[in-house]
Amino acid sequence: RKEVEQDPGPFNVPEGATVAFNCTYSNSASQSFFWYRQDCRKEPKLLMSVYSSGNEDGRFTAQLNRASQYISLLIRDSKLSDSATYLCVVLGGGNKLTFGTGTQLKVEL
Amino acid sequence: EPEVTQTPSHQVTQMGQEVILRCVPISNHLYFYWYRQILGQKVEFLVSFYNNEISEKSEIFDDQFSVERPDGSNFTLKIRSTKLEDSAMYFCASSAGGGETQYFGPGTRLLVL
């Protein structure tokens, strides 16, 4: 099983749609979880941290299920500017971030 | 807003040559990292560095790689004898604390011919 697994997409959605991304991780000892966003040929940028209680930041909601080792990201009212690759990221020992391959989102008019 | 900077943005080198990639982490950060991303693949951890020592390194970070903090602001990655497969985007990152958010620089695109 891959350390961090994501559906690569692409997800093509119309503007205003709600879209959900899922991620699973293999190491049950993982401590912290994040969603990063990466635009083409640019650096990963933190979108949000993910907590067991769930957290929301504007149109973005992240959820963590430790028992299932599952992380999700929901984007509501998607904008053209949301088009990017969304990276599921897990923090392990040595402060090492392990990245998924990313899910590509394309928001269309 | 403080940010991580990296130089050069692009580097082309011949196989077998040494390259040094430079990074200036965010000024009050204490933890530093290098990651790489081969074109079309995922971001991969190379090394973490704290208190002038390597904390953790991956299998990729073999004897050809080294890191250094030569002064109070720079953090460098040296590849001693580059191989074709070292061609990738190299990202530097820094964080204020051990489990805290890692902020990435814009990357150096390395092409080994």
GROMACS .gro file of N, CA and C in nm, chain B residues 30-77:
model
  144
  139LEU      N    1   1.370   2.753   1.245
  139LEU     CA    2   1.482   2.677   1.298
  139LEU      C    3   1.501   2.542   1.229
  140TYR      N    4   1.399   2.499   1.155
  140TYR     CA    5   1.403   2.369   1.089
  140TYR      C    6   1.405   2.391   0.939
  141PHE      N    7   1.490   2.314   0.868
  141PHE     CA    8   1.508   2.334   0.726
  141PHE      C    9   1.502   2.200   0.655
  142TYR      N   10   1.454   2.206   0.531
  142TYR     CA   11   1.428   2.082   0.458
  142TYR      C   12   1.461   2.100   0.310
  143TRP      N   13   1.492   1.987   0.246
  143TRP     CA   14   1.498   1.982   0.100
  143TRP      C   15   1.407   1.870   0.054
  144TYR      N   16   1.332   1.902  -0.052
  144TYR     CA   17   1.246   1.805  -0.119
  144TYR      C   18   1.278   1.815  -0.267
  145ARG      N   19   1.240   1.711  -0.341
  145ARG     CA   20   1.253   1.723  -0.486
  145ARG      C   21   1.128   1.668  -0.553
  146GLN      N   22   1.108   1.712  -0.677
  146GLN     CA   23   0.993   1.665  -0.754
  146GLN      C   24   1.040   1.643  -0.897
  147ILE      N   25   1.050   1.517  -0.934
  147ILE     CA   26   1.079   1.484  -1.073
  147ILE      C   27   0.954   1.515  -1.155
  148LEU      N   28   0.974   1.563  -1.276
  148LEU     CA   29   0.861   1.607  -1.360
  148LEU      C   30   0.755   1.499  -1.370
  149GLY      N   31   0.632   1.536  -1.336
  149GLY     CA   32   0.520   1.442  -1.347
  149GLY      C   33   0.504   1.349  -1.228
  150GLN      N   34   0.592   1.363  -1.129
  150GLN     CA   35   0.586   1.274  -1.013
  150GLN      C   36   0.555   1.352  -0.885
  151LYS      N   37   0.547   1.280  -0.775
  151LYS     CA   38   0.511   1.347  -0.650
  151LYS      C   39   0.633   1.412  -0.586
  152VAL      N   40   0.606   1.500  -0.492
  152VAL     CA   41   0.711   1.564  -0.415
  152VAL      C   42   0.770   1.460  -0.318
  153GLU      N   43   0.903   1.455  -0.314
  153GLU     CA   44   0.970   1.353  -0.230
  153GLU      C   45   1.063   1.421  -0.129
  154PHE      N   46   1.061   1.375  -0.008
  154PHE     CA   47   1.149   1.425   0.098
  154PHE      C   48   1.293   1.381   0.072
  155LEU      N   49   1.386   1.474   0.093
  155LEU     CA   50   1.527   1.440   0.086
  155LEU      C   51   1.590   1.440   0.225
  156VAL      N   52   1.576   1.554   0.297
  156VAL     CA   53   1.651   1.568   0.421
  156VAL      C   54   1.587   1.676   0.508
  157SER      N   55   1.598   1.656   0.640
  157SER     CA   56   1.561   1.762   0.734
  157SER      C   57   1.684   1.797   0.818
  158PHE      N   58   1.688   1.921   0.865
  158PHE     CA   59   1.809   1.975   0.927
  158PHE      C   60   1.768   2.065   1.041
  159TYR      N   61   1.831   2.041   1.157
  159TYR     CA   62   1.800   2.122   1.275
  159TYR      C   63   1.922   2.131   1.363
  160ASN      N   64   1.948   2.248   1.417
  160ASN     CA   65   2.059   2.265   1.511
  160ASN      C   66   2.191   2.220   1.449
  161ASN      N   67   2.209   2.255   1.323
  161ASN     CA   68   2.332   2.224   1.248
  161ASN      C   69   2.357   2.076   1.227
  162GLU      N   70   2.250   1.998   1.233
  162GLU     CA   71   2.267   1.854   1.210
  162GLU      C   72   2.154   1.803   1.122
  163ILE      N   73   2.180   1.697   1.048
  163ILE     CA   74   2.073   1.629   0.976
  163ILE      C   75   1.989   1.552   1.077
  164SER      N   76   1.855   1.574   1.072
  164SER     CA   77   1.763   1.504   1.161
  164SER      C   78   1.715   1.373   1.099
  165GLU      N   79   1.691   1.380   0.971
  165GLU     CA   80   1.634   1.265   0.901
  165GLU      C   81   1.674   1.278   0.754
  166LYS      N   82   1.700   1.166   0.690
  166LYS     CA   83   1.725   1.171   0.546
  166LYS      C   84   1.661   1.049   0.480
  167SER      N   85   1.630   1.065   0.352
  167SER     CA   86   1.566   0.957   0.279
  167SER      C   87   1.671   0.874   0.207
  168GLU      N   88   1.623   0.765   0.146
  168GLU     CA   89   1.713   0.677   0.070
  168GLU      C   90   1.773   0.750  -0.050
  169ILE      N   91   1.702   0.851  -0.098
  169ILE     CA   92   1.751   0.927  -0.213
  169ILE      C   93   1.878   1.003  -0.174
  170PHE      N   94   1.883   1.049  -0.051
  170PHE     CA   95   1.991   1.135  -0.002
  170PHE      C   96   2.113   1.049   0.029
  171ASP      N   97   2.183   1.009  -0.078
  171ASP     CA   98   2.301   0.923  -0.059
  171ASP      C   99   2.427   1.008  -0.045
  172ASP      N  100   2.542   0.944  -0.057
  172ASP     CA  101   2.669   1.012  -0.031
  172ASP      C  102   2.699   1.124  -0.131
  173GLN      N  103   2.626   1.128  -0.240
  173GLN     CA  104   2.645   1.235  -0.338
  173GLN      C  105   2.583   1.366  -0.293
  174PHE      N  106   2.498   1.359  -0.192
  174PHE     CA  107   2.426   1.477  -0.146
  174PHE      C  108   2.483   1.523  -0.012
  175SER      N  109   2.485   1.653   0.008
  175SER     CA  110   2.520   1.707   0.140
  175SER      C  111   2.446   1.839   0.159
  176VAL      N  112   2.426   1.875   0.285
  176VAL     CA  113   2.361   2.003   0.317
  176VAL      C  114   2.450   2.077   0.415
  177GLU      N  115   2.433   2.209   0.413
  177GLU     CA  116   2.515   2.293   0.498
  177GLU      C  117   2.440   2.422   0.528
  178ARG      N  118   2.465   2.472   0.647
  178ARG     CA  119   2.417   2.606   0.679
  178ARG      C  120   2.543   2.689   0.704
  179PRO      N  121   2.598   2.747   0.599
  179PRO     CA  122   2.730   2.810   0.609
  179PRO      C  123   2.731   2.938   0.692
  180ASP      N  124   2.615   3.002   0.705
  180ASP     CA  125   2.607   3.125   0.785
  180ASP      C  126   2.468   3.132   0.844
  181GLY      N  127   2.433   3.246   0.899
  181GLY     CA  128   2.306   3.257   0.970
  181GLY      C  129   2.184   3.262   0.882
  182SER      N  130   2.204   3.272   0.750
  182SER     CA  131   2.086   3.288   0.667
  182SER      C  132   2.073   3.185   0.556
  183ASN      N  133   2.182   3.131   0.506
  183ASN     CA  134   2.172   3.040   0.392
  183ASN      C  135   2.166   2.894   0.433
  184PHE      N  136   2.102   2.815   0.347
  184PHE     CA  137   2.095   2.670   0.365
  184PHE      C  138   2.117   2.611   0.226
  185THR      N  139   2.218   2.528   0.211
  185THR     CA  140   2.254   2.483   0.077
  185THR      C  141   2.243   2.331   0.063
  186LEU      N  142   2.215   2.290  -0.059
  186LEU     CA  143   2.216   2.149  -0.097
  186LEU      C  144   2.322   2.132  -0.204
   0.00000   0.00000   0.00000
